[in-house]
Coordinates of C-alpha atoms in Angstrom, one line a residue:
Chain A
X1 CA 32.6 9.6 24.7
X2 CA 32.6 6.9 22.0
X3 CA 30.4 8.1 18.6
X4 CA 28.4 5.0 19.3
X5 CA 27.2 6.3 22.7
X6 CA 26.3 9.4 21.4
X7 CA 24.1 8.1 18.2
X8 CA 22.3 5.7 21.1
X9 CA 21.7 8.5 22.9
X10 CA 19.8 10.6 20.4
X11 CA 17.9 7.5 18.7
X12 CA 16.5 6.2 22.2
X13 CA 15.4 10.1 23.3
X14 CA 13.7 10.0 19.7
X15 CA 12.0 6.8 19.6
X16 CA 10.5 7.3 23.1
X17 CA 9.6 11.0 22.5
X18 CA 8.2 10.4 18.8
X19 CA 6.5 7.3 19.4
X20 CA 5.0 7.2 22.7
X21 CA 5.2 10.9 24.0
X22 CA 7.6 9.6 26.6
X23 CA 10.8 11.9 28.1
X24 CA 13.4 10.5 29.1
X25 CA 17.3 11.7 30.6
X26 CA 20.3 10.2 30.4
X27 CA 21.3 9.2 33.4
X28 CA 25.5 10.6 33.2
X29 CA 26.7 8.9 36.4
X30 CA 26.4 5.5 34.4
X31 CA 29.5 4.0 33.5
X32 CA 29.8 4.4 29.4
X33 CA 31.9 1.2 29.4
X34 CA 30.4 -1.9 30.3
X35 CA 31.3 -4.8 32.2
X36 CA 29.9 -8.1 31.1
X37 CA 28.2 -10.2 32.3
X38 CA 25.2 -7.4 32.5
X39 CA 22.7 -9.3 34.4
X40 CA 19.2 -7.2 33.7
X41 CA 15.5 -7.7 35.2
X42 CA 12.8 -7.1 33.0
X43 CA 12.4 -7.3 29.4
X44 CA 15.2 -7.1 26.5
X45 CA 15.1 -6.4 22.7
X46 CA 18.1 -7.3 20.5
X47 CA 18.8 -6.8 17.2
X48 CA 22.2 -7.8 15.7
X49 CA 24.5 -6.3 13.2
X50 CA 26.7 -7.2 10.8
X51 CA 29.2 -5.8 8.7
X52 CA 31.7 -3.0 9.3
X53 CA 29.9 -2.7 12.8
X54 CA 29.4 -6.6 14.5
X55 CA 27.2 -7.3 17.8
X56 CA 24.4 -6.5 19.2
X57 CA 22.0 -4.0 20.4
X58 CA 20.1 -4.5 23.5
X59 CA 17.6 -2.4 24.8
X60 CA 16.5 -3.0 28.3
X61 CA 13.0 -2.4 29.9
X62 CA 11.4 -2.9 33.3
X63 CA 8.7 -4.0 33.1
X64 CA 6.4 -1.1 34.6
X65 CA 8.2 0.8 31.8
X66 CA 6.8 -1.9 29.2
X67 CA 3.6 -1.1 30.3
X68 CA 3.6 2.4 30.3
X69 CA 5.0 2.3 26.7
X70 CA 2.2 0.2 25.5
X71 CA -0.4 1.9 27.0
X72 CA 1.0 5.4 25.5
X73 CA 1.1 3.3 21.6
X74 CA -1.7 1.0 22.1
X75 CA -4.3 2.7 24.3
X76 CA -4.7 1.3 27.9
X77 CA -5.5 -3.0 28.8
X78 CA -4.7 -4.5 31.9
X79 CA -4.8 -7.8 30.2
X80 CA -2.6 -6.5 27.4
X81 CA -0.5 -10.5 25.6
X82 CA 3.0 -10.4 26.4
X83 CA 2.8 -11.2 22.6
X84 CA 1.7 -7.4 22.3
X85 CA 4.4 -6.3 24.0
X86 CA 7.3 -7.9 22.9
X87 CA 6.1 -6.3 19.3
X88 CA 6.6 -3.0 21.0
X89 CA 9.8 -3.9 22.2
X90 CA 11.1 -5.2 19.0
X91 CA 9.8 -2.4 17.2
X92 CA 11.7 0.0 19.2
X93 CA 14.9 -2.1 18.8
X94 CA 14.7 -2.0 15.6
X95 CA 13.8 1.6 15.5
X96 CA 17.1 2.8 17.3
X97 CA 19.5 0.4 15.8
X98 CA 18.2 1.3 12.6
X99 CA 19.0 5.2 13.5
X100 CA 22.5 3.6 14.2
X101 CA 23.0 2.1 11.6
X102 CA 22.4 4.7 9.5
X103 CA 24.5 7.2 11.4
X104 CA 27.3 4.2 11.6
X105 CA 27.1 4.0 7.8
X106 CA 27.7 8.3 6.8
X107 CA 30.9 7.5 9.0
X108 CA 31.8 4.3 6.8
X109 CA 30.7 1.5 8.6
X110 CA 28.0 0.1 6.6
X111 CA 25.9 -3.2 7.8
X112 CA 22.7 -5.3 8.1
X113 CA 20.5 -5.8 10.7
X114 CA 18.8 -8.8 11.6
X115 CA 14.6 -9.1 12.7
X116 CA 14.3 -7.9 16.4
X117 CA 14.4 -10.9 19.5
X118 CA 13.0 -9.9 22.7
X119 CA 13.8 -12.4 25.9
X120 CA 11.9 -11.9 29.3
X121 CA 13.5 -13.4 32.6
X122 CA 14.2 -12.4 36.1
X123 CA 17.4 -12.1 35.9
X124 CA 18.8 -12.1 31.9
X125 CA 22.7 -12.4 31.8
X126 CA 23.9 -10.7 28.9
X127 CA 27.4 -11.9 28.1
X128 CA 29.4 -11.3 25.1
X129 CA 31.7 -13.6 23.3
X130 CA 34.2 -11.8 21.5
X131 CA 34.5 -7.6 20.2
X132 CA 36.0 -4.5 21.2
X133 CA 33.4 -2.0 22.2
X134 CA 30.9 -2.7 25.5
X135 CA 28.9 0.2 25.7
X136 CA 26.0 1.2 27.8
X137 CA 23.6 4.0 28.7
X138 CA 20.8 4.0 31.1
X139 CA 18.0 6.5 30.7
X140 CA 15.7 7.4 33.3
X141 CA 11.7 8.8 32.3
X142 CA 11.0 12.0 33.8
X143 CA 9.3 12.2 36.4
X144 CA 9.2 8.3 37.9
X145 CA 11.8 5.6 38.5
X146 CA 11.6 3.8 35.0
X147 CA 14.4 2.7 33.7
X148 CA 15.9 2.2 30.2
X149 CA 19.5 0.4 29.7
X150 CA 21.0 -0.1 26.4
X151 CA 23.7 -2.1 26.0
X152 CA 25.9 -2.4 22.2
X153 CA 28.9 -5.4 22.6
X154 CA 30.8 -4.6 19.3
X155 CA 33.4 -4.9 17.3
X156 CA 34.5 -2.0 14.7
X157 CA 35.9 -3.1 11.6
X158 CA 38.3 -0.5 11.2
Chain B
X1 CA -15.1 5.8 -3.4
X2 CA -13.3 5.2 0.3
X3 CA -9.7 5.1 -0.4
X4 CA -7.9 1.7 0.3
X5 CA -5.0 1.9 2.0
X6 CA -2.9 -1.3 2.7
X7 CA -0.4 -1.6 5.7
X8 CA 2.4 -4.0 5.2
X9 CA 4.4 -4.2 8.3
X10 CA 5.1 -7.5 10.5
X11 CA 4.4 -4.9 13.8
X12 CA 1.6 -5.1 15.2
X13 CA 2.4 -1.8 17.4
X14 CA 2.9 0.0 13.7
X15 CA -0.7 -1.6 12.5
X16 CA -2.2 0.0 15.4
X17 CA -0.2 3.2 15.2
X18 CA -1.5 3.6 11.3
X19 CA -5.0 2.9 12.3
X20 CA -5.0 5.6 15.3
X21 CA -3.5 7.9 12.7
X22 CA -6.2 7.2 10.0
X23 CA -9.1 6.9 12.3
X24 CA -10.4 10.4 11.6
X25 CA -10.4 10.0 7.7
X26 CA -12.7 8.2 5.9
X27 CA -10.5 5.2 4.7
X28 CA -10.6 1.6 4.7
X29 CA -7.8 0.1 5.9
X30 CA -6.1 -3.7 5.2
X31 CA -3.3 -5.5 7.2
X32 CA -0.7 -7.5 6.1
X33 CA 2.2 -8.7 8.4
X34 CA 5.0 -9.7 5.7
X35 CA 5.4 -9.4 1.3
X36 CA 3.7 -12.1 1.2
X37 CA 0.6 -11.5 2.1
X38 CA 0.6 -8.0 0.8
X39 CA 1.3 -8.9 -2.2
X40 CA -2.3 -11.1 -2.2
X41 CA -4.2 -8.9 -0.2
X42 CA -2.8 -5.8 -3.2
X43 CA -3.8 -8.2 -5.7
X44 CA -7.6 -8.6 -4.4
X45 CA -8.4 -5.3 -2.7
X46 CA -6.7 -3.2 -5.7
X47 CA -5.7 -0.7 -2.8
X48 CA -5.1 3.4 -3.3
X49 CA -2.1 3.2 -1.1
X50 CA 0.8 1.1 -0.2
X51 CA 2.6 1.4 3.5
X52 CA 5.1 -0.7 3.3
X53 CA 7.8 -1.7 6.1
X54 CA 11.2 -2.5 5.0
X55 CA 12.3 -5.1 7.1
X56 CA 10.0 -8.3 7.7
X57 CA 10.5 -12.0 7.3
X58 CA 9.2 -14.2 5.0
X59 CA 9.4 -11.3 2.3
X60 CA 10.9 -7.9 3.0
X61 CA 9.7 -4.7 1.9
X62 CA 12.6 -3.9 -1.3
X63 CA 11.8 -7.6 -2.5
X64 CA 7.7 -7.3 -2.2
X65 CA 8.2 -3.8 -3.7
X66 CA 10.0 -5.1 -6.6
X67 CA 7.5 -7.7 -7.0
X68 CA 4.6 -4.7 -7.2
X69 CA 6.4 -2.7 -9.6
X70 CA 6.8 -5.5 -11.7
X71 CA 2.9 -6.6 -11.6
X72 CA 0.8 -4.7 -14.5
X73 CA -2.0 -5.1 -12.0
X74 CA -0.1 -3.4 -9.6
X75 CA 2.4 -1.5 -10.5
X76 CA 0.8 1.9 -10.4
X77 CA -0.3 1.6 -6.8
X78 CA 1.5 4.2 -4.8
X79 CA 4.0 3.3 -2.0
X80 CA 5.3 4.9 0.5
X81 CA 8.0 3.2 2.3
X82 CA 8.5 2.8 5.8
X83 CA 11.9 2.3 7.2
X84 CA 14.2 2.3 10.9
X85 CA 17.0 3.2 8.9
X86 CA 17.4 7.1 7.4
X87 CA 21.2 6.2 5.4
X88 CA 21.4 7.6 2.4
X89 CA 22.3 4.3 0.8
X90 CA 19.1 2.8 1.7
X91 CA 17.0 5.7 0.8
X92 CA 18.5 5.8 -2.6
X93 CA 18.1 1.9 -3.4
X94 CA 14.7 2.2 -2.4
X95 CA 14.1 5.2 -4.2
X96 CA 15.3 3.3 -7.4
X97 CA 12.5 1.0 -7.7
X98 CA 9.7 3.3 -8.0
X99 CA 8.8 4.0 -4.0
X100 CA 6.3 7.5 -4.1
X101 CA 7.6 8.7 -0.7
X102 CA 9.2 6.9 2.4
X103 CA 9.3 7.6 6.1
X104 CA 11.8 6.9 8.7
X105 CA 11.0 5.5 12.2
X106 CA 10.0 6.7 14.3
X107 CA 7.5 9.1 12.7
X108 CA 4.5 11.7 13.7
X109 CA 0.8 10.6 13.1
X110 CA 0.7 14.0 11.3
X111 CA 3.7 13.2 9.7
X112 CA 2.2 10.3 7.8
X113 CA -1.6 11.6 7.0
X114 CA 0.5 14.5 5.6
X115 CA 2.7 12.5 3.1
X116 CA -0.8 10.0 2.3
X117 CA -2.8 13.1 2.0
X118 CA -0.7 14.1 -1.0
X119 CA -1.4 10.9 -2.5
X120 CA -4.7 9.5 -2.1
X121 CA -7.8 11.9 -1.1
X122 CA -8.0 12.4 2.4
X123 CA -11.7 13.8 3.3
X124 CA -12.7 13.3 7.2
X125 CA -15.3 11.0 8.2
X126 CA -18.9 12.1 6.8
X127 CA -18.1 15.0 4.8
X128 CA -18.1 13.5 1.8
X129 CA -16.2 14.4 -1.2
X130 CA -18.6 15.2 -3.8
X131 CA -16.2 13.6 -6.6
X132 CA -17.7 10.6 -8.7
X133 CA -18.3 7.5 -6.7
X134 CA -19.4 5.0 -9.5
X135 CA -18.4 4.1 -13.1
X136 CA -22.0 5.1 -13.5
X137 CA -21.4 8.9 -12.2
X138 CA -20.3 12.0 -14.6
X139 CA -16.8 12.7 -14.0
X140 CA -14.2 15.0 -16.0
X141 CA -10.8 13.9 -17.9
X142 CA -8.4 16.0 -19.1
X143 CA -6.2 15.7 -21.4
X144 CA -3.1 17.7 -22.4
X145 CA -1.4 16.6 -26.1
X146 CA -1.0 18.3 -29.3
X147 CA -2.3 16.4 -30.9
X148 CA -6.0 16.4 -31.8
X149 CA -5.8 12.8 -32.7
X150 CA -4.7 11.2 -29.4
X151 CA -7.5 13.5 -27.6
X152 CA -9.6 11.9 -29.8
X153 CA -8.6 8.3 -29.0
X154 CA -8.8 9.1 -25.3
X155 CA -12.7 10.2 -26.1
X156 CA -13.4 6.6 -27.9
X157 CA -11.7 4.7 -25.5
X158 CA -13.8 5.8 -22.6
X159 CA -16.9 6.8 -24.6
X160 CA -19.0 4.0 -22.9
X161 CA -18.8 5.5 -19.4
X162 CA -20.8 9.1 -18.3
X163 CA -17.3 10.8 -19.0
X164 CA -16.3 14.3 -20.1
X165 CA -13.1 15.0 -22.2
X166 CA -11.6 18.1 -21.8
X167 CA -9.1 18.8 -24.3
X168 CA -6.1 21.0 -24.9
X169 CA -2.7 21.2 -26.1
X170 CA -1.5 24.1 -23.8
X171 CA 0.2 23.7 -20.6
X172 CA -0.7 27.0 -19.7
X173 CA -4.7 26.7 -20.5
X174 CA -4.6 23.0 -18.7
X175 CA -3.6 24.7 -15.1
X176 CA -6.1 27.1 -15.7
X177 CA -8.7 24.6 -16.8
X178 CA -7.4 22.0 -13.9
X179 CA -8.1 24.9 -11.5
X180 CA -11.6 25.5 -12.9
X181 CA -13.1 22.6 -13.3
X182 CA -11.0 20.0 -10.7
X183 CA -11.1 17.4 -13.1
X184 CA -11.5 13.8 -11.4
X185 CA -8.4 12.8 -13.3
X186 CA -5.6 14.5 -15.9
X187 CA -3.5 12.6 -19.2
X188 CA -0.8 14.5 -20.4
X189 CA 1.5 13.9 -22.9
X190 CA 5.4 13.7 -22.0
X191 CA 6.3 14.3 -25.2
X192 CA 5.1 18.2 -25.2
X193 CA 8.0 20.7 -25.5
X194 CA 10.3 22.2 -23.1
X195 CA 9.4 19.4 -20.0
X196 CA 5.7 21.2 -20.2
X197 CA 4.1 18.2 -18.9
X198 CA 7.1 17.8 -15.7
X199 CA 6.3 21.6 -15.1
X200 CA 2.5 21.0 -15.1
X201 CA 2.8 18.3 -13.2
X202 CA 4.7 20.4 -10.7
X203 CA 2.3 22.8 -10.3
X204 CA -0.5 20.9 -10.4
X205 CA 1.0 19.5 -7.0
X206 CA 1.8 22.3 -5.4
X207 CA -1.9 23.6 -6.0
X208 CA -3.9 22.5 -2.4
X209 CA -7.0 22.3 -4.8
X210 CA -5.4 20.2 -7.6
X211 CA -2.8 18.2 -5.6
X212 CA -4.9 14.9 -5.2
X213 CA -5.8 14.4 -8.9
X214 CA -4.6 11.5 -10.2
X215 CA -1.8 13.0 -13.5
X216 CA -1.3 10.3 -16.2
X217 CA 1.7 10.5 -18.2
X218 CA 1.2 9.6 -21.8
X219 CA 3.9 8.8 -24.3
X220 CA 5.5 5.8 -26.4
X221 CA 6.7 2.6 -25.3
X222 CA 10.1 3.1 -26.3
X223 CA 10.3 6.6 -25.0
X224 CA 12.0 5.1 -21.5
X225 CA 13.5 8.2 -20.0
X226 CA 10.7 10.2 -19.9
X227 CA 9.0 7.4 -18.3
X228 CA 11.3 7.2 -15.8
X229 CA 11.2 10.9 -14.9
X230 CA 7.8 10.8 -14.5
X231 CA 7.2 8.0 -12.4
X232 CA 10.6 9.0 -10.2
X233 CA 8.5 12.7 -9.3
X234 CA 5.4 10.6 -8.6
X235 CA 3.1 10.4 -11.7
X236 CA -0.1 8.6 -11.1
X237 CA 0.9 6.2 -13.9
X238 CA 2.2 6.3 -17.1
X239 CA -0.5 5.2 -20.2
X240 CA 1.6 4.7 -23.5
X241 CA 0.5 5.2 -26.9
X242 CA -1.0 3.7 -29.1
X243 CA -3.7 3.5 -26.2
X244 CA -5.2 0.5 -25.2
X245 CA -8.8 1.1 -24.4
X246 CA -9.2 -1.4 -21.8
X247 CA -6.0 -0.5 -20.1
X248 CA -6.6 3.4 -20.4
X249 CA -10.4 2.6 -18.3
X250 CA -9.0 0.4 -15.9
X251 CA -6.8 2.4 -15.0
X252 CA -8.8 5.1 -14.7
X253 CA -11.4 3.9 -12.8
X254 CA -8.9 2.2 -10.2
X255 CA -6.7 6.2 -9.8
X256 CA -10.3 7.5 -9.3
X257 CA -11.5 4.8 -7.0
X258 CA -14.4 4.1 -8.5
X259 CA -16.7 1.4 -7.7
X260 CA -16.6 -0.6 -11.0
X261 CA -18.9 -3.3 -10.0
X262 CA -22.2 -1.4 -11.8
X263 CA -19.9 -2.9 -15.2
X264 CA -20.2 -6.6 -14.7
X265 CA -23.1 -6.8 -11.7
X266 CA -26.7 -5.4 -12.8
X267 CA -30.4 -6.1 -11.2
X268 CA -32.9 -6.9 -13.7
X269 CA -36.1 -6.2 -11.3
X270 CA -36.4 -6.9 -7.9
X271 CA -35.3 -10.2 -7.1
X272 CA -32.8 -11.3 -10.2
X273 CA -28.8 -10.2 -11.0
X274 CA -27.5 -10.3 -14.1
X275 CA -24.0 -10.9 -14.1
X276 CA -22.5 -9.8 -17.4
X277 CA -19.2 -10.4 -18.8
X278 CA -17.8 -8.6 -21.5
X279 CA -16.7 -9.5 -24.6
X280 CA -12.8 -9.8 -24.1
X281 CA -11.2 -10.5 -20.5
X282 CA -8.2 -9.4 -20.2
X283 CA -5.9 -10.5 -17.5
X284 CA -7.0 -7.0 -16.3
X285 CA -10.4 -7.5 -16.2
X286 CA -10.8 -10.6 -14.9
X287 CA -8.8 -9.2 -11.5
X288 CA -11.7 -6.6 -11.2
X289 CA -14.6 -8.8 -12.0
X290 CA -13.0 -11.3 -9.4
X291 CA -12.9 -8.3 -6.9
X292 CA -16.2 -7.6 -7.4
X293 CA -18.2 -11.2 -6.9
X294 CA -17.9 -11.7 -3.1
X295 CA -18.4 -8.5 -1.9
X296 CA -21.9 -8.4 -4.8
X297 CA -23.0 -11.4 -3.9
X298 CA -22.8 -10.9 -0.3
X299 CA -24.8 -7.8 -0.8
X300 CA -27.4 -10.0 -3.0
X301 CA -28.2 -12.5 -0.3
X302 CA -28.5 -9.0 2.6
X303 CA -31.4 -7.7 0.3
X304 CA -33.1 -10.5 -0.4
X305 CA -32.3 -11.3 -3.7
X306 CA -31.8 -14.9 -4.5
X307 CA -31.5 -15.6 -8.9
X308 CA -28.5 -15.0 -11.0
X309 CA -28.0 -15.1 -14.5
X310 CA -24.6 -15.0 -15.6
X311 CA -24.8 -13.6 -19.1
X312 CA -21.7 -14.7 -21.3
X313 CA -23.6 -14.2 -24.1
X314 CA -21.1 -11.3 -25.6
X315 CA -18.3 -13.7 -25.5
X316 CA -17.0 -15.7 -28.1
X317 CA -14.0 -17.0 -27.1
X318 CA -13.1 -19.0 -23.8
X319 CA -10.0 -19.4 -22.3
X320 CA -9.2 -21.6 -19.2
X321 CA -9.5 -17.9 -17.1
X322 CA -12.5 -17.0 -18.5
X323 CA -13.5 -20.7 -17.1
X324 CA -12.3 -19.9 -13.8
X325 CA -13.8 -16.6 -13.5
X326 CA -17.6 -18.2 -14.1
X327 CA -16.5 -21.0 -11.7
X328 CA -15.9 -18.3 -9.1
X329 CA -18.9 -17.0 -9.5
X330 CA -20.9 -20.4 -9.5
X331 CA -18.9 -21.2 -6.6
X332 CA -19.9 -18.1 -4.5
X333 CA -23.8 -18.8 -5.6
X334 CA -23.8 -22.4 -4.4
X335 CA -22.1 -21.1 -0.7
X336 CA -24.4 -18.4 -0.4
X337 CA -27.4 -20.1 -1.5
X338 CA -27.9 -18.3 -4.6
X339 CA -29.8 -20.0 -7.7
X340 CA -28.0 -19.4 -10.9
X341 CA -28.4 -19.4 -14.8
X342 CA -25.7 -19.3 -17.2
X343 CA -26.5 -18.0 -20.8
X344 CA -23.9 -17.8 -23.6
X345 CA -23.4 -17.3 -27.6
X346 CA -24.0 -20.4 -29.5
X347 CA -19.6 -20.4 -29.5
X348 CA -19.2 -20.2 -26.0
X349 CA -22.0 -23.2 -25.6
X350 CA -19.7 -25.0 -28.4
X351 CA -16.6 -24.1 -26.2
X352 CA -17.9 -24.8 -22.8
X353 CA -18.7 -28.6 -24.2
X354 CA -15.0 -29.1 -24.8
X355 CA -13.6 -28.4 -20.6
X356 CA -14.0 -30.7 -18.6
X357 CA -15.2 -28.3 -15.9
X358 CA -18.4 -26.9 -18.1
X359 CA -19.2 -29.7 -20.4
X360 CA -22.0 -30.9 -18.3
X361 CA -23.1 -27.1 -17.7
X362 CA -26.8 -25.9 -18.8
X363 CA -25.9 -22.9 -21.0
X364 CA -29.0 -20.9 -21.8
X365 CA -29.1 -19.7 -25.7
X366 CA -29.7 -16.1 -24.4
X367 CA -30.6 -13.9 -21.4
X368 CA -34.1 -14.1 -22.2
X369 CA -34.1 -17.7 -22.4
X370 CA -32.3 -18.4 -19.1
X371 CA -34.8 -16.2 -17.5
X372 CA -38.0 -17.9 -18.7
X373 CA -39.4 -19.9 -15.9
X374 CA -36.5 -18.8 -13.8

């Protein structure tokens, strides 16, 4: 299992534990290597990187699971903005590439992140353009059929 | 005092999560959602505490931090950085300009209240604190030098305000007194022997009863090092000698958050302010006097009181700020509906005739004048 599986791992479990009292699992069956085009329904946060790591970070949400999280952080509303949301989702972008990035850089890959993006459709196609590393990881909250996906298309500057 | 503690984070989500976490203290609480607005909401609300977010647009948090240390107004405000990203690189960058304490995301409510606790005072909604509120209530200083001379100086400088100055030149005798008494704020000299004053400090920390006293380090401008130690383990401030008065009470005043406002804003009766400005503002002072004029005139016009005399009778020199202050405060009569007087020294009359903005201005000779008839 690549290193950069492993950190996603840990930072998505923490974000969701720490920040809105949500456990999740990993679900192992999933493939560790991706195949793009990922086509995703629901609501995705990206944050780039650059440096001695390059791409992207993509964290996928349904959007039942959207809700759930921003009930747990904000308190409950049914009429909760999408605006509202999409700052959750950003934040926690930011929040687990940032726990990459920091892992990525004590093994010697230092770089920059970029302010989080979050895109809604039904479907998103994620594609990538160039880079050797397509990873993903889908994570599934106890207890209900939520679903998280992450997705990193990277290249290692090795 | 309620501490003021100022949020700088361009998340909404982390707004709301530092409010919930704050909610059971008696705090008040200020948003900003990049540096740039921090920055102007620091410089107005003079806050107790800093939470700032590393990465936002328009200004991130190392440039707005840099900006901060580099203010004199706001340099000594406390910081604690928030940050996604734990490496040790970025720790230690942000660790070079002057940051108190920093958090990594994602963090624990408890987490947070713990690391502000050891900065600002922390008392739960309604209990009260029982420390001085005012500039007008008794409070304690003490203050650690050998030298009998520079205790001395501390005691003229603040000998205006309802202050008590405890002095000693023992490290030793300070923790006991510090214990004792739970002085409302501590100056101690860098300069004593054998780091004394790093070691008090120290322990003065790690005391639950002493930890949130505000600790001034006091030594000479040139004397660089020590300064740096002392603000890199989280000294209130540094004051250096020879001691400015007007610094030294400011800065005071602000690390106790005290209400200043009973200074420059003073009822004369029932029904009439006087506004009173001292004889030298200083950059300094004129950002408190500004702080004080909305919130005292607001609080004019919800009791019923409708006359103002500003009283610049003390001063004899204007400058264009000086000029801009007393505009200020015309200004927020005329919105709020509030009749106003201006009296000044037969210089500031002479002055005010040569700006543009005050030549036409009725300046009363005195206080007593501007109130006859009033």
């Amino acid at each position: 299992m690549h290193d950069i599986t492993l950190f996603v791992r840990g930072a998505v479990r923490e974000v969701f534990s720490t920040m809105a009292s949500i456990d999740i699992t990993c679900n192992e069956e999933f493939p560790e290597i991706a195949t793009p085009p990922f086509t995703a329904d629901g609501i995705v946060g990206s944050v780039s990187v650059t440096g001695k790591l390059n791409g992207v970070v993509y964290l996928v949400f349904s959007a039942s699971l959207v809700k759930k999280v921003c009930n747990s952080i904000l308190g409950d509303d049914p009429a909760r903005s999408s605006q509202e949301e999409n700052d959750v989702i950003g934040e926690f972008t930011n929040m687990v590439t940032g726990n990459l990035k920091s892992k990525m850089a004590d093994k010697g890959f230092n770089c920059k992140l970029s302010i989080p993006t979050v895109l809604r459709g039904n479907p998103i196609t994620i594609d990538v353009a160039e880079g050797n590393l397509s990873l993903s990881n889908q994570f599934i909250v106890d207890g209900t059929q939520d679903i998280i996906s992450t997705l990193v298309f990277a290249k290692l500057d090795e | 005092m309620t501490p003021k503690i100022l949020s700088v984070d361009d998340s909404k989500m982390i707004h709301m999560v530092i409010g919930k976490a704050f909610k059971p203290y008696d705090v008040q609480l200020f948003y900003a959602t990049n540096g740039v607005e921090g920055l102007a909401v620091a410089t107005r609300e003079n806050p107790n505490l800093i939470i700032l977010d590393v990465t936002m647009p328009v200004m991130d948090g190392v440039e707005t931090l840099t900006k901060l240390k580099s203010d004199p107004l706001l340099k000594d405000i406390p910081v604690i950085m928030l940050t996604a990203e734990a490496g040790r690189e970025n720790v230690v960058k942000i660790a070079r300009i002057g940051v108190r304490d920093y958090m990594i995301k994602p963090f624990k409510e408890e987490a947070l209240i713990e690391k502000a606790g050891r900065i600002v005072d922390l008392q739960a909604k309604g209990s009260g604190s029982g420390k001085a509120k005012s500039i007008t209530d008794p409070a304690t200083i003490l203050v650690v030098d050998d030298k009998q001379a520079i205790i001395q100086q501390v005691q003229e400088a603040i000998a205006e305000y309802p202050w008590t100055v405890i002095g000693t030149a023992q490290c030793g005798e300070a923790i006991d007194i510090s214990s004792r008494e739970n002085p409302d704020a501590v100056l101690v000299s860098l300069s004593l022997p054998d780091r004394a004053a790093f070691n008090f400090f120290q322990m003065i920390r790690a005391n639950p009863k002493t930890k949130s006293i505000p600790v001034f380090g006091m030594c000479i401008k040139t004397a660089l090092e020590e300064q740096a130690q002392a603000q890199s383990i989280g000294f209130t401030g540094i004051i250096t000698k020879p001691i400015d008065p007007s610094d030294l009470n400011f800065r005071l005043t602000k690390a106790m958050s005290l209400d200043t406002s009973a200074k420059y804003f003073k009822m004369d009766g029932p029904t009439l302010m006087i506004s009173r400005m001292p004889n030298s503002i200083s950059d300094i002072i004129a950002n408190e006097i500004n702080s004080h004029i909305k919130p005292k005139t607001q609080e004019m016009v919800e009791s019923g009181v409708a006359k103002m005399i500003i009283d610049m009778t003390e001063l004899t020199k204007i400058e264009m700020g000086t000029i801009k202050l007393m505009l200020t405060i015309m200004q927020n009569c005329v919105d709020l509906s509030i009749k106003y007087r201006v009296a000044g020294s037969p210089e500031f009359i002479a002055q005010a005739k040569t700006f543009a903005e005050t030549k036409d201005l009725v300046i009363y000779a005195s206080r007593e004048a501007a109130k006859e008839g009033f």
